[in-house]
Amino acid sequence: MENRVSRVSLLPGSMKAHPVIIALIVYAVTMGAQQYDVTSFGAVGDAVSLDTAAIQRTIDACADGGGGKVVFPKGVYLSGSIVLKSKVTLLVTPEATLLGSKNIQDYSTGRLLQANGASDITIEGGGTIDGQGDSFWVKKDKEYVGEPWHGTAQFNYTAQKRPSFIHLLRSTNIIIRNITLTNSASWTVHMQRCMNVLAENVTIRNFLYGPNTDGFDVNSCVDVTIRGCDIITGDDGIVLKSTEPGHDHPSRNILAERCRIWSACNGLKIGTETHDSFENIVFRDIHLYSDTDIALDRTLAGVAIESVDGSHLSGIFVSNITMSNMKAPIFIRLGHRGRDQVAPKVPGKIENVVMKNITAKRSMFTSSITGIPGYSVGNGISLSGITLEYEGGEGTGSVRRDVPDKECVAKYPEAQMFGQLPAYGLYIRHAKGISVSDMYLSYLEADARPAIILDDVRASTIERAAARSSTGEHPFIWAIDSREITVRGCSAPPGVKTFVTVEGDGASAAMVTLTDNRIPAGVTPLAVRSAEDVLAELPLFTERSRGVVVIDPTRMKIVAPMTVNRDPSFPTACIETPAAKARDAGFAQCRFTVSEDGEYVIRVRAFSARGEEDTFYASVDGGEISVSDVLKKGEWAWDFVRSRVNDKTVPEARTTYRLTKGTHILKIQNRESGTKIGTIVVMEKDAVCELNGL
């Protein structure tokens, strides 16, 4: 075990939820029921002898006798797969440990504990179930070296073939309480299509670097309560899923309350697999924390609510949540992977989400609510009583940072998926019917970004919002191509020069209403920037000869972390997002003019050292994005912008742009950091152009 992880105890000694003395009382009271001692059926409990068969004989005898309690007295019981039966209570006493085998061959069902179609099952007793999961992971030879906010601790480990821990399938009336579950090899407690489940006073202690070691996975279940649990784990703490395609397995009436969670992934989550609907989901009175300064060990999102496989999420209530040291406090994402999705293969919906009384201190990353082009997230998403504190420290270069959009529609949803966002507090895009009230945003280190950005937002209200003093260069709220926006009763932060900036056409400004706000004298209440104003900021390149435009990328408008660098093997400067920076981060943009209508191609003089640094994005006028691979490695060479075919590189698949006479916009965006681009040529498809001198 690494030193940095050993600080997280895997033992129950510090538990407050169910101290040993309480467990002893529970044990004494329940021993009066019909009981079956595993040692009477041949279990040894010496941590060496394999007790699987003896434990299973005990469970079978208990079930055949009409039910009762299978008792594990003091000892360490080494076991492989165990099948639980109806009306059986697994009573692991306070001085007993059920120890999962390190040998994958001992897991005939692929699980340590499994129930299939059973009912009236209880796991309790104050003892410990230890999966020895770290026996099934191997540390990678090369540690993760990317942006610390982008990765998690499990990036440094590879999982081997491994068992799951507790899997309850199509079972009813399940109780898991007063038990410690530790060192799971994968999902710790997986409930799948179950009904009437109570998990209470459960302590979960998994390694922060453990791959896929979710705490509770509630998969297409109805009537589930998770209460008073204390969770430390490497993957999602409490996560609701719908992994099976189809619409006959909704998730409904699920409550998680009074828990403490430290996850190196997401604390509370709905998703990622979201095939069927989620209704009446409640998260309340929960503390989320990361007791570390190590970025890879910090929680990705405190609360993540996602629909990416066509699911309808409605009736989600999140209240009285405290957070400390998250990467991002709030992440709401409507995407569309369409993976294994049944017809119609269209995006789902996220609506009627109420989040109130949420406080987060020292977060690294902006909270966001995002949909996708043509499919808005919203209709009844409400945030109230929200206090969010961020680390801050971003400069003005982050404000104009491009936020990936179309290329992220099918991307795996995580709070860091867009890179650093251009607002420091709250970023909302492709949304409608959003209500934000009584919100306070602040940072620990001065930040140049606006507090709030609205991009393609409709019919939404920001009320009684305030923020810490601003650097003054950018507004408190920045609205881009948004309509029917009301800003009411808000306070302009000290030092801000503009209260609200509206970017778009004249209709956008007319559709933003300011009411009863506290705006000091000298602060501009509403500033308007037209689309023409924004475009005018981009450098303009004209034809060098008919049908040929040569573009020096170092003169394009460049957004960090893309930058201008010098390569000794190239005669002039070039642009690149330096290696080890995040994927999809940084871009360069410019205008160019052509004198005739026609079909055009784009050629680039590029350098890629290796296959992991050979891809960039290109688009014209915001149209289809070409995923372009540089074919030659290790040398500067001319290549075409092309798009993959069935996700494969096809050298002949050159992208053709049908351009009209006039001005167009070119955007070159990083996909894999390390790709260098020295010269760009936009040329008619059939034009002859001498490239050697460029």
XYZ file of C-alpha atoms in Angstrom:
694
model
C 0.000 0.000 0.000
C 1.363 3.423 -0.853
C 2.097 5.844 1.977
C -0.240 8.465 0.613
C -3.170 6.065 0.751
C -2.342 4.368 4.019
C -3.687 7.417 5.847
C -7.167 6.194 4.888
C -7.876 3.455 7.390
C -9.430 0.245 6.144
C -10.296 -0.748 9.714
C -13.427 0.142 11.682
C -11.590 1.448 14.726
C -12.569 5.072 14.197
C -16.196 4.438 13.234
C -18.857 6.537 14.907
C -21.912 5.169 13.077
C -21.871 1.752 14.768
C -19.286 1.246 17.550
C -18.512 -2.273 18.658
C -20.470 -1.932 21.863
C -23.699 -1.335 19.919
C -22.932 -4.263 17.655
C -22.435 -6.511 20.682
C -25.844 -5.547 22.009
C -27.450 -6.265 18.626
C -25.633 -9.601 18.518
C -26.793 -10.574 22.006
C -30.420 -9.716 21.262
C -30.560 -11.564 17.950
C -28.853 -14.757 19.111
C -32.167 -15.914 20.541
C -33.468 -16.568 17.008
C -32.855 -19.859 15.221
C -29.160 -19.877 14.455
C -26.609 -21.873 12.512
C -22.965 -21.569 13.538
C -20.652 -21.898 10.533
C -18.047 -23.683 12.661
C -20.591 -26.441 13.346
C -20.648 -27.094 9.605
C -16.880 -27.318 9.265
C -15.680 -23.721 8.941
C -12.269 -23.219 10.542
C -11.888 -19.432 10.637
C -8.080 -19.418 10.679
C -7.663 -17.108 7.629
C -5.844 -19.948 5.826
C -8.312 -22.798 5.355
C -10.804 -22.208 2.557
C -14.206 -22.193 4.262
C -16.391 -21.654 1.186
C -18.045 -25.074 1.204
C -18.697 -25.031 4.956
C -20.250 -21.570 4.817
C -22.472 -22.579 1.900
C -23.574 -25.739 3.739
C -24.575 -23.568 6.681
C -26.603 -21.192 4.524
C -28.321 -24.078 2.717
C -29.241 -25.753 5.998
C -30.607 -22.490 7.381
C -32.728 -21.922 4.250
C -33.963 -25.547 4.250
C -34.961 -25.136 7.897
C -37.226 -22.199 7.111
C -34.711 -19.447 7.678
C -32.736 -17.992 10.544
C -29.280 -16.633 11.272
C -25.991 -17.934 9.904
C -23.514 -16.914 12.598
C -19.811 -16.210 12.152
C -18.218 -16.332 15.619
C -14.756 -14.935 16.365
C -12.348 -15.806 13.548
C -11.254 -14.981 10.011
C -13.154 -17.035 7.440
C -11.466 -17.302 4.060
C -13.986 -17.828 1.277
C -14.767 -17.737 -2.403
C -18.262 -17.379 -3.895
C -21.200 -17.685 -1.520
C -24.846 -17.771 -2.654
C -27.332 -16.186 -0.245
C -30.776 -17.723 0.194
C -34.205 -16.373 1.156
C -34.984 -15.771 4.836
C -31.330 -16.064 5.809
C -29.473 -13.521 7.920
C -25.699 -13.458 7.601
C -24.558 -12.470 11.096
C -20.864 -11.527 11.083
C -20.142 -10.913 14.753
C -17.937 -8.014 15.925
C -14.801 -10.151 16.227
C -15.338 -12.011 12.968
C -14.142 -11.305 9.428
C -15.388 -12.887 6.231
C -12.280 -12.725 4.035
C -12.464 -12.940 0.256
C -9.994 -15.265 -1.389
C -7.089 -13.885 -3.424
C -7.537 -16.687 -5.959
C -9.957 -15.844 -8.775
C -10.535 -19.582 -9.284
C -12.384 -19.658 -5.955
C -15.155 -17.416 -7.314
C -17.491 -19.782 -9.166
C -20.137 -17.060 -9.576
C -17.687 -14.201 -10.080
C -18.880 -12.649 -6.797
C -18.032 -12.979 -3.137
C -21.686 -12.751 -2.018
C -24.590 -13.184 -4.433
C -28.361 -13.378 -4.236
C -30.542 -14.028 -7.285
C -34.315 -13.868 -6.986
C -34.156 -14.169 -3.208
C -36.099 -12.340 -0.501
C -35.827 -11.432 3.164
C -32.030 -11.399 3.316
C -30.046 -9.562 5.986
C -26.303 -8.944 6.330
C -25.370 -7.528 9.718
C -23.585 -8.190 12.989
C -20.913 -5.545 13.583
C -18.109 -7.530 11.952
C -16.126 -7.080 8.754
C -16.297 -8.405 5.207
C -12.926 -7.944 3.496
C -12.617 -8.584 -0.249
C -8.791 -8.323 -0.447
C -9.443 -6.382 -3.638
C -5.957 -4.928 -3.903
C -4.773 -8.444 -4.798
C -6.493 -7.989 -8.174
C -4.880 -4.685 -9.228
C -1.452 -4.003 -10.666
C 0.266 -0.656 -10.488
C 1.112 0.744 -13.891
C 4.742 1.137 -14.878
C 4.113 4.724 -15.915
C 2.231 6.989 -13.532
C -0.380 9.447 -14.749
C 1.329 12.754 -15.651
C -1.569 14.745 -17.092
C -3.295 17.736 -15.573
C -3.991 16.883 -11.900
C -7.577 18.107 -12.140
C -8.204 15.750 -15.053
C -7.236 12.425 -13.467
C -8.175 10.205 -10.545
C -6.089 7.967 -8.305
C -7.241 4.813 -10.096
C -5.540 6.023 -13.305
C -2.325 4.573 -11.873
C -3.637 1.006 -11.553
C -4.840 -1.708 -13.908
C -7.474 -4.192 -12.784
C -6.899 -7.869 -13.466
C -9.689 -10.433 -13.722
C -11.456 -9.947 -10.416
C -14.619 -10.769 -8.491
C -17.302 -8.307 -7.513
C -18.145 -7.971 -3.843
C -21.878 -8.130 -3.042
C -24.324 -8.543 -5.943
C -28.065 -8.641 -5.259
C -30.096 -9.418 -8.388
C -33.902 -9.259 -8.645
C -34.198 -9.669 -4.893
C -36.593 -8.098 -2.389
C -36.662 -7.130 1.276
C -32.918 -6.755 1.720
C -31.229 -5.306 4.818
C -27.514 -4.509 5.109
C -26.674 -2.843 8.404
C -24.096 -2.483 11.156
C -21.316 -4.028 9.083
C -17.941 -2.952 7.697
C -17.237 -3.665 4.042
C -13.630 -3.159 3.079
C -11.109 -3.621 0.275
C -13.592 -4.461 -2.467
C -12.141 -5.579 -5.791
C -14.838 -3.716 -7.785
C -18.390 -2.510 -7.074
C -18.899 -2.975 -3.343
C -22.689 -3.328 -3.017
C -24.470 -3.796 -6.351
C -28.266 -3.873 -6.165
C -29.752 -4.749 -9.561
C -33.514 -4.716 -10.169
C -34.127 -5.057 -6.437
C -37.050 -3.802 -4.341
C -37.326 -2.770 -0.689
C -33.685 -2.412 0.280
C -32.301 -0.819 3.446
C -28.578 -0.125 3.894
C -28.028 1.440 7.308
C -24.948 2.205 9.389
C -22.694 0.527 6.851
C -19.025 1.493 6.836
C -17.192 1.131 3.514
C -13.405 1.418 3.451
C -11.831 0.963 0.039
C -8.515 2.202 -1.315
C -8.718 5.552 -3.070
C -6.792 4.105 -6.011
C -9.044 1.062 -6.376
C -10.413 0.807 -9.949
C -14.240 0.764 -10.115
C -14.643 0.349 -6.370
C -18.001 2.130 -6.153
C -19.613 2.155 -2.712
C -23.298 1.537 -3.452
C -24.481 0.865 -7.018
C -28.272 1.130 -7.150
C -29.104 -0.292 -10.568
C -32.741 -0.054 -11.724
C -34.136 -0.495 -8.216
C -37.342 0.601 -6.458
C -37.780 1.612 -2.800
C -34.178 1.832 -1.592
C -32.898 3.647 1.495
C -29.216 4.243 2.246
C -28.929 5.860 5.661
C -26.163 6.750 8.079
C -23.370 5.170 6.031
C -19.701 6.164 6.191
C -17.952 5.649 2.848
C -14.366 6.050 1.672
C -13.753 4.629 -1.792
C -11.864 5.017 -5.047
C -14.861 5.287 -7.370
C -18.358 6.753 -6.994
C -19.655 6.827 -3.422
C -23.388 6.341 -3.989
C -24.338 5.936 -7.647
C -27.673 5.228 -9.335
C -27.529 3.453 -12.689
C -29.658 1.789 -15.322
C -27.239 -0.510 -17.114
C -29.638 -2.654 -19.162
C -31.173 -1.328 -22.397
C -34.951 -1.099 -22.491
C -37.769 0.591 -20.608
C -39.061 -2.005 -18.154
C -36.793 -1.282 -15.201
C -37.214 2.273 -13.839
C -35.365 3.589 -10.798
C -37.888 4.965 -8.326
C -38.206 6.032 -4.683
C -34.531 6.053 -3.733
C -33.306 7.898 -0.627
C -29.746 8.514 0.573
C -29.456 10.487 3.795
C -27.178 11.251 6.744
C -24.058 9.805 5.117
C -20.384 10.800 4.974
C -18.584 10.165 1.690
C -15.014 10.535 0.475
C -14.733 9.348 -3.098
C -11.841 9.798 -5.493
C -14.461 9.904 -8.261
C -18.004 11.266 -7.680
C -19.674 11.559 -4.293
C -23.359 11.316 -5.233
C -24.183 10.402 -8.804
C -26.974 9.464 -11.194
C -25.349 7.829 -14.243
C -23.310 7.054 -16.228
C -25.435 4.196 -17.642
C -28.918 5.703 -17.918
C -31.253 3.614 -20.085
C -34.532 3.755 -18.186
C -36.175 6.521 -16.135
C -35.267 7.855 -12.678
C -38.094 9.217 -10.513
C -38.366 10.499 -6.946
C -34.693 10.427 -6.028
C -33.653 12.131 -2.765
C -30.135 12.967 -1.542
C -30.197 14.883 1.749
C -28.197 15.674 4.871
C -24.919 14.370 3.486
C -21.325 15.503 3.967
C -18.950 15.062 1.028
C -15.256 15.609 1.623
C -11.735 14.912 0.420
C -9.323 14.869 3.336
C -6.252 15.434 1.176
C -4.266 17.935 -0.839
C -3.448 15.306 -3.484
C -5.466 16.247 -6.565
C -5.872 12.660 -7.819
C -7.496 11.691 -4.511
C -10.050 14.503 -4.554
C -13.686 13.989 -5.454
C -14.446 14.795 -9.110
C -17.998 16.080 -8.552
C -19.829 16.317 -5.283
C -23.214 15.844 -6.946
C -23.340 14.550 -10.544
C -26.677 14.172 -12.345
C -26.379 12.739 -15.850
C -28.505 11.330 -18.654
C -26.518 10.118 -21.660
C -28.338 6.964 -22.836
C -31.828 8.346 -23.459
C -33.094 8.279 -19.872
C -35.712 10.650 -18.434
C -34.675 12.038 -15.036
C -37.397 13.832 -13.085
C -38.192 14.484 -9.465
C -34.624 14.741 -8.167
C -34.290 16.402 -4.740
C -30.876 17.324 -3.315
C -30.770 19.248 -0.037
C -28.616 20.067 2.970
C -25.348 18.977 1.409
C -21.984 20.167 2.694
C -18.808 19.681 0.680
C -15.128 20.376 1.168
C -12.213 19.993 -1.217
C -14.183 18.808 -4.246
C -12.906 19.253 -7.763
C -16.398 20.443 -8.814
C -19.395 20.821 -6.490
C -22.255 20.419 -9.000
C -22.303 18.730 -12.414
C -25.535 18.281 -14.392
C -25.111 16.859 -17.881
C -27.504 15.872 -20.665
C -25.509 14.055 -23.348
C -26.173 11.379 -25.919
C -23.909 8.367 -26.258
C -26.671 6.195 -27.694
C -24.669 3.136 -26.697
C -26.921 0.033 -26.730
C -29.885 2.389 -26.600
C -33.225 1.042 -27.830
C -35.288 2.994 -30.365
C -35.932 5.821 -30.601
C -32.273 6.653 -30.189
C -32.724 10.237 -29.075
C -31.351 12.142 -26.075
C -33.213 11.867 -22.792
C -34.372 14.630 -20.445
C -33.334 16.080 -17.112
C -36.066 18.150 -15.501
C -37.665 18.968 -12.159
C -34.409 18.906 -10.225
C -34.432 20.796 -6.916
C -31.104 21.549 -5.231
C -31.155 23.642 -2.065
C -29.006 24.462 0.935
C -25.697 23.380 -0.555
C -22.366 24.661 0.718
C -19.030 23.795 -0.851
C -15.653 25.059 0.328
C -12.385 25.078 -1.619
C -13.490 23.570 -4.894
C -11.080 23.324 -7.809
C -13.465 23.374 -10.739
C -16.546 25.263 -11.943
C -20.054 23.896 -11.396
C -21.925 23.354 -14.647
C -25.361 22.580 -16.090
C -25.113 21.614 -19.767
C -27.196 20.105 -22.542
C -26.279 19.525 -26.177
C -27.123 21.461 -29.365
C -30.808 21.119 -30.102
C -31.614 19.428 -26.776
C -31.808 21.690 -23.761
C -31.408 20.539 -20.200
C -33.903 22.027 -17.798
C -37.596 22.691 -17.305
C -37.679 22.987 -13.556
C -34.033 22.809 -12.510
C -33.822 24.943 -9.389
C -30.770 25.905 -7.325
C -31.410 27.846 -4.103
C -29.450 28.591 -0.974
C -26.161 27.774 -2.721
C -22.756 28.911 -1.386
C -19.783 27.862 -3.487
C -16.162 28.714 -2.777
C -13.488 27.998 -5.398
C -9.718 28.008 -5.379
C -9.694 30.469 -8.311
C -6.477 31.879 -9.707
C -7.317 31.771 -13.436
C -6.263 34.699 -15.623
C -7.932 36.508 -18.498
C -6.747 33.888 -20.986
C -9.308 31.483 -19.559
C -12.250 33.776 -20.279
C -12.146 33.232 -24.042
C -11.230 29.578 -23.700
C -13.381 27.604 -26.083
C -15.712 25.087 -24.473
C -15.959 21.887 -26.553
C -19.526 21.268 -27.644
C -20.473 19.067 -30.598
C -17.393 16.939 -30.134
C -18.535 16.178 -26.562
C -22.099 15.051 -27.315
C -21.213 11.358 -27.012
C -18.296 11.792 -24.653
C -18.163 10.076 -21.256
C -19.625 12.618 -18.828
C -17.356 13.943 -16.104
C -17.055 17.351 -14.491
C -13.670 17.949 -16.142
C -14.828 16.931 -19.643
C -14.825 20.501 -21.016
C -11.484 21.557 -19.579
C -11.241 24.703 -17.450
C -14.448 26.664 -17.978
C -14.599 30.398 -18.750
C -16.692 31.167 -15.647
C -15.295 30.532 -12.184
C -18.585 29.862 -10.378
C -21.426 28.551 -12.565
C -21.520 27.721 -16.284
C -24.875 26.955 -17.962
C -25.201 26.002 -21.656
C -28.020 24.650 -23.860
C -30.560 24.977 -21.067
C -34.023 26.311 -20.371
C -36.220 26.782 -17.352
C -33.311 27.191 -14.910
C -33.895 29.012 -11.634
C -30.988 30.190 -9.478
C -31.684 32.028 -6.226
C -29.840 33.015 -3.071
C -26.444 32.056 -4.445
C -23.085 33.356 -3.272
C -19.921 32.657 -5.252
C -16.382 33.340 -4.097
C -12.773 32.342 -4.624
C -9.638 32.055 -2.503
C -7.261 33.457 -5.131
C -8.151 36.356 -7.434
C -9.834 35.119 -10.616
C -10.373 37.111 -13.815
C -13.334 35.100 -15.083
C -16.989 36.125 -14.791
C -18.844 34.499 -11.910
C -21.668 33.179 -14.116
C -21.901 32.444 -17.853
C -25.137 31.614 -19.681
C -24.676 30.235 -23.203
C -27.773 29.400 -25.280
C -30.037 29.588 -22.232
C -33.782 30.245 -22.425
C -36.527 31.263 -19.989
C -34.321 31.322 -16.899
C -33.946 33.458 -13.783
C -31.055 34.472 -11.570
C -32.324 35.986 -8.345
C -30.562 37.320 -5.248
C -27.122 36.197 -6.416
C -23.881 37.817 -5.308
C -20.175 37.191 -5.634
C -16.845 38.211 -4.218
C -15.153 41.343 -5.548
C -14.091 41.184 -9.179
C -10.931 42.125 -11.006
C -13.224 44.415 -12.959
C -12.313 43.442 -16.500
C -15.217 41.057 -17.029
C -18.871 41.228 -15.980
C -20.599 39.526 -13.088
C -22.890 37.667 -15.530
C -22.102 36.988 -19.185
C -25.058 35.934 -21.366
C -24.286 34.544 -24.838
C -27.070 33.960 -27.376
C -29.583 33.685 -24.549
C -33.259 34.718 -24.385
C -35.885 35.481 -21.757
C -33.332 35.901 -18.983
C -34.316 37.714 -15.804
C -31.714 38.992 -13.352
C -33.525 40.125 -10.202
C -32.394 41.359 -6.790
C -28.719 40.585 -7.441
C -25.722 42.578 -6.228
C -22.895 43.798 -8.423
C -19.637 42.535 -6.890
C -17.270 45.255 -5.615
C -14.858 46.334 -8.332
C -16.892 45.108 -11.284
C -17.283 47.585 -14.157
C -20.130 45.849 -15.984
C -22.987 44.044 -14.263
C -24.288 41.988 -17.217
C -22.782 41.595 -20.674
C -25.006 40.271 -23.451
C -23.302 38.770 -26.465
C -25.332 38.095 -29.611
C -27.747 39.937 -31.822
C -29.934 42.847 -30.791
C -32.800 40.519 -29.918
C -30.631 38.904 -27.231
C -30.210 42.207 -25.399
C -33.914 42.947 -25.594
C -34.691 39.603 -23.999
C -32.558 40.167 -20.859
C -34.451 41.894 -18.047
C -32.788 43.550 -15.041
C -35.054 44.150 -12.036
C -34.377 45.512 -8.538
C -30.651 44.868 -8.652
C -28.074 46.655 -6.504
C -25.785 48.300 -9.040
C -23.511 51.114 -7.734
C -23.017 54.326 -9.661
C -20.305 54.003 -12.277
C -21.109 50.346 -13.020
C -22.638 49.685 -16.447
C -25.861 47.727 -15.859
C -26.029 46.102 -19.305
C -23.448 46.016 -22.078
C -24.106 44.538 -25.519
C -21.561 42.921 -27.813
C -22.850 41.923 -31.230
C -21.732 38.881 -33.147
C -19.959 41.289 -35.527
C -18.025 42.780 -32.597
C -16.826 39.337 -31.574
C -15.801 38.361 -35.108
C -13.963 41.638 -35.626
C -11.541 40.586 -32.900
C -10.325 37.674 -35.034
C -7.309 38.217 -37.343
C -8.198 38.321 -41.055
C -6.214 36.521 -43.800
C -6.812 37.166 -47.504
C -5.876 35.270 -50.647
C -2.233 35.204 -51.641
C -3.323 34.134 -55.127
C -6.705 33.176 -56.557
C -8.189 30.402 -54.471
C -5.205 30.154 -52.080
C -5.120 31.602 -48.532
C -1.912 31.149 -46.526
C -2.407 31.434 -42.757
C 0.334 31.965 -40.200
C -1.153 30.158 -37.172
C 0.926 32.197 -34.724
C -1.096 35.258 -35.762
C -4.427 33.541 -35.090
C -6.306 34.275 -31.892
C -4.956 31.646 -29.523
C -6.632 30.393 -26.369
C -4.626 28.663 -23.642
C -3.258 26.135 -23.054
C -2.512 26.263 -26.788
C 0.440 28.597 -27.225
C 3.105 29.850 -29.640
C 6.361 27.902 -29.430
C 9.610 27.633 -31.345
C 10.882 24.315 -32.641
C 14.577 24.183 -33.647
C 13.657 21.977 -36.602
C 11.162 24.523 -38.004
C 12.241 27.855 -39.534
C 9.590 29.958 -37.816
C 7.339 29.737 -34.770
C 4.482 27.237 -34.539
C 1.448 26.624 -32.357
C 0.815 23.692 -30.050
C -0.804 22.617 -26.831
C 2.255 21.355 -24.948
C 2.501 17.645 -24.237
C 1.056 16.453 -20.921
C -1.680 19.078 -21.066
C -5.280 17.914 -21.250
C -6.938 16.589 -24.384
C -9.429 18.865 -26.151
C -7.930 21.949 -24.496
C -6.865 25.094 -26.328
C -7.540 26.376 -29.851
C -6.619 28.957 -32.497
C -9.147 30.915 -34.559
C -9.108 33.394 -37.424
C -11.093 34.785 -40.362
C -10.177 34.268 -44.008
C -11.688 35.426 -47.298
C -12.070 33.705 -50.652
C -12.954 35.469 -53.897
C -15.027 32.708 -55.515
C -17.577 30.080 -54.597
C -16.133 26.587 -54.754
C -14.890 23.447 -53.077
C -11.862 23.950 -50.834
C -9.458 21.779 -48.854
C -7.115 22.648 -46.007
C -3.478 21.643 -45.819
C -1.282 21.957 -42.749
C 2.424 21.694 -42.178
C 2.520 19.709 -38.960
C 4.779 17.749 -36.633
C 3.835 14.867 -34.360
C 6.445 13.021 -32.391
C 4.377 9.896 -31.802
C 0.939 8.356 -32.125
C -0.290 9.761 -28.823
C 0.320 13.321 -30.099
C -0.901 13.181 -33.688
C -4.506 14.396 -33.784
C -6.179 17.797 -33.974
C -9.651 19.151 -34.765
C -10.485 21.520 -37.618
C -13.739 23.241 -38.540
C -14.962 26.090 -40.748
C -17.830 28.409 -39.809
C -18.746 26.262 -36.821
C -19.668 23.340 -39.060
C -18.779 19.667 -38.879
C -15.581 19.007 -36.963
C -12.872 16.995 -38.719
C -10.849 14.668 -36.509
C -7.574 14.914 -38.401
C -4.622 12.572 -37.855
C -1.111 13.601 -38.885
C 0.201 10.657 -40.870
C 3.974 11.162 -40.687
C 5.668 11.041 -37.298
C 8.922 12.570 -36.180
C 9.276 15.107 -39.021
C 7.657 18.252 -40.341
C 5.427 17.362 -43.305
C 2.476 18.672 -45.266
C -0.799 16.899 -44.658
C -4.500 17.372 -45.354
C -7.282 18.016 -42.894
C -9.330 14.847 -43.046
C -11.968 13.036 -41.042
C -11.953 9.492 -39.773
C -14.185 6.861 -41.355
C -15.786 4.504 -38.827
C -13.269 5.880 -36.334
C -10.390 4.780 -38.579
C -7.763 6.955 -40.259
C -8.249 6.923 -44.024
C -5.556 8.955 -45.844
C -7.830 9.643 -48.822
C -10.731 10.932 -46.663
C -9.823 14.581 -47.123
C -12.423 17.019 -45.859
C -13.968 19.180 -48.579
C -15.483 22.547 -47.651
C -18.090 24.149 -49.927
C -17.412 27.839 -49.412
C -19.161 30.879 -50.789
C -17.398 34.051 -51.830
C -16.640 36.157 -48.748
C -15.367 35.779 -45.189
C -15.248 32.535 -43.206
C -13.997 31.417 -39.794
C -11.338 28.731 -39.315
C -10.840 26.992 -36.000
C -7.957 24.647 -35.184
C -8.399 22.913 -31.840
C -6.191 20.637 -29.795
C -7.251 17.026 -29.483
C -4.039 15.337 -28.375
C -1.500 17.681 -26.845
C 1.905 17.755 -28.484
C 0.790 18.224 -32.101
C 2.603 21.210 -33.667
C 1.252 23.220 -36.601
C 3.503 25.609 -38.509
C 1.553 26.726 -41.598
C -2.047 26.404 -42.789
C -3.215 26.740 -46.402
C -6.872 26.983 -47.470
C -7.013 26.240 -51.197
C -9.453 25.364 -53.933
C -9.729 21.627 -54.310
C -8.200 21.585 -57.785
C -5.789 24.486 -57.324
C -2.055 24.036 -57.869
C -0.018 25.592 -55.087
C 3.724 25.440 -54.481
C 4.121 24.564 -50.817
C 7.866 24.144 -50.542
C 8.499 27.789 -49.806
C 5.851 28.099 -47.137
